[in-house]
GROMACS .gro file of C-alpha atoms in nm:
model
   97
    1UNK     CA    1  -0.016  -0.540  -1.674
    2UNK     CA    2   0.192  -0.325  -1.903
    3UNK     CA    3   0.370  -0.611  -2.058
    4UNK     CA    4   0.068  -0.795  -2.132
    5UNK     CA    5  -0.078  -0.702  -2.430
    6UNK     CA    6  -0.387  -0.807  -2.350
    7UNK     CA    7  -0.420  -0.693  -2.006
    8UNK     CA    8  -0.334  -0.373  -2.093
    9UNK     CA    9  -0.589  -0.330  -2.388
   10UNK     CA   10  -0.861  -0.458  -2.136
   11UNK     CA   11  -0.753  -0.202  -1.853
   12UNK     CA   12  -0.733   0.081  -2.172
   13UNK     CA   13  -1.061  -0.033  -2.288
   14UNK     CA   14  -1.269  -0.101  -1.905
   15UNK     CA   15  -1.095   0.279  -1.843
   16UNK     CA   16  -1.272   0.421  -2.203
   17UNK     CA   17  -1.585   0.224  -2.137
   18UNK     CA   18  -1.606   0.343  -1.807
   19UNK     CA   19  -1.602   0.725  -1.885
   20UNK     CA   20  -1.694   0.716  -2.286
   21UNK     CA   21  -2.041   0.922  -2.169
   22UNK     CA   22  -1.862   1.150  -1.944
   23UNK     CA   23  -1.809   1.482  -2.109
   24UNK     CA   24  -1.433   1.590  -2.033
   25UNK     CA   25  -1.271   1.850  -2.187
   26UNK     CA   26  -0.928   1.675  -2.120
   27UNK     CA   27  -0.724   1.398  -1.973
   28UNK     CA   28  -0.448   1.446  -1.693
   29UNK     CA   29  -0.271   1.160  -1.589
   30UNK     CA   30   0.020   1.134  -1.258
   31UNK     CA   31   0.340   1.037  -1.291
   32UNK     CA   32   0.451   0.789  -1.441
   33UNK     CA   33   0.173   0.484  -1.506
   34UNK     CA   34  -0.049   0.770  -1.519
   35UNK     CA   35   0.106   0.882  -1.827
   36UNK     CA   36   0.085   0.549  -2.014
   37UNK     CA   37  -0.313   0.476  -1.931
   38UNK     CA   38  -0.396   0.857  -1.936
   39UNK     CA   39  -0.225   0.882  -2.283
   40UNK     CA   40  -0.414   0.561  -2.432
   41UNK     CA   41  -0.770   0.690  -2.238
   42UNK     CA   42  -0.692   1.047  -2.379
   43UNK     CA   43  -0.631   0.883  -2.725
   44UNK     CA   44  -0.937   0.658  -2.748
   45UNK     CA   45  -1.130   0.933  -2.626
   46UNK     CA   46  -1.017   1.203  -2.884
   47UNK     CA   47  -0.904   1.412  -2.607
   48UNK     CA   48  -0.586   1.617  -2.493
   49UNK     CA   49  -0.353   1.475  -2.253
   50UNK     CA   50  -0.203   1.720  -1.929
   51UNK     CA   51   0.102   1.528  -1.735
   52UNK     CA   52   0.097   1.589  -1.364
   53UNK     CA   53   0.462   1.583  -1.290
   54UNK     CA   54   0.640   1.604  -0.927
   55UNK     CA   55   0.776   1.929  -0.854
   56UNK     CA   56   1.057   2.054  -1.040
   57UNK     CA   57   0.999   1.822  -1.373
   58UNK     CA   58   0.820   2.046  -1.621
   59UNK     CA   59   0.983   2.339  -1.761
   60UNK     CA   60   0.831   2.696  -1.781
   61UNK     CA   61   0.560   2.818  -1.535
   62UNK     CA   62   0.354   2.547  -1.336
   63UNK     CA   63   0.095   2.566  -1.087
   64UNK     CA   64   0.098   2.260  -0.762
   65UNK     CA   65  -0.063   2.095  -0.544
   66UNK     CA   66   0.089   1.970  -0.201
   67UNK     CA   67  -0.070   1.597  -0.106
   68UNK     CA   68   0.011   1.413   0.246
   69UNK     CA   69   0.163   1.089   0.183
   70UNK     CA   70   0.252   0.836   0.543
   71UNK     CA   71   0.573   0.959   0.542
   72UNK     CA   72   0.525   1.331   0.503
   73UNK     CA   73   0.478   1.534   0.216
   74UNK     CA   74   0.526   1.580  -0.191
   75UNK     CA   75   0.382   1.821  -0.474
   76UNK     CA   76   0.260   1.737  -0.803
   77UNK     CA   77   0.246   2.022  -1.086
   78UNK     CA   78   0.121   2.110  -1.421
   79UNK     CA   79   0.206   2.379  -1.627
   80UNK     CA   80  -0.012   2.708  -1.540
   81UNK     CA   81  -0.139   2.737  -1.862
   82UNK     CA   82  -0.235   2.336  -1.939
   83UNK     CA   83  -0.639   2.383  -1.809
   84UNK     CA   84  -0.901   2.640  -1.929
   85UNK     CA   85  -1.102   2.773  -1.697
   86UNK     CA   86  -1.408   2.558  -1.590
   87UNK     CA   87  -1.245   2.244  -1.792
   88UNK     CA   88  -1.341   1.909  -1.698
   89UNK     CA   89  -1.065   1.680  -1.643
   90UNK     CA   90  -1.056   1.321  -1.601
   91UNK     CA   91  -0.738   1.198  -1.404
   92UNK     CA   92  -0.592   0.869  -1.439
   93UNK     CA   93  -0.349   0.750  -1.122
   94UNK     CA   94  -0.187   0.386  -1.068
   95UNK     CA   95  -0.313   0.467  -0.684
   96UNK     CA   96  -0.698   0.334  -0.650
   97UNK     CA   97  -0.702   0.508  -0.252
   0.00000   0.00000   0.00000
């Protein structure tokens, strides 16, 4: 998809269409296709971008969330500062489950 220029402007453009008349505050998108579409959604919709890293990436203070995966366990973070209070985010992930 990435290296298709086309499929990726359709996947940008069905992910814009899809939430143009939500009203976000912000995009977040998870490491690491999450930061390509997130970045082009966040674009397109005029909108900041948060990365959700895995534990450990981002420098300065974060904040985490533990998630169960089939083998055990991982944490994704953002930095502690990165939402207001009562922002709406929309998250982009790679993972449709």
């Amino acid at each position: 998809l990435l290296s298709d220029p086309a499929g990726f402007r359709g996947a940008v453009d069905a992910l814009v269409a899809l939430h143009s008349k939500g009203t976000f505050d912000v995009v977040a998108g998870i490491e690491a296709r999450g930061f390509i579409l997130g970045g082009a959604v966040a674009h397109q919709l005029s909108l900041g971008f948060i990365p959700v890293r895995k534990q450990g990436k981002l420098p300065w203070k974060t904040i985490g969330q533990e998630y169960d995966l089939e083998y055990g366990t991982d944490t994704v973070e953002i930095h502690a500062d990165a939402v207001a209070p009562g922002a709406r985010i929309l998250l982009i992930d790679d993972d449709p489950s």
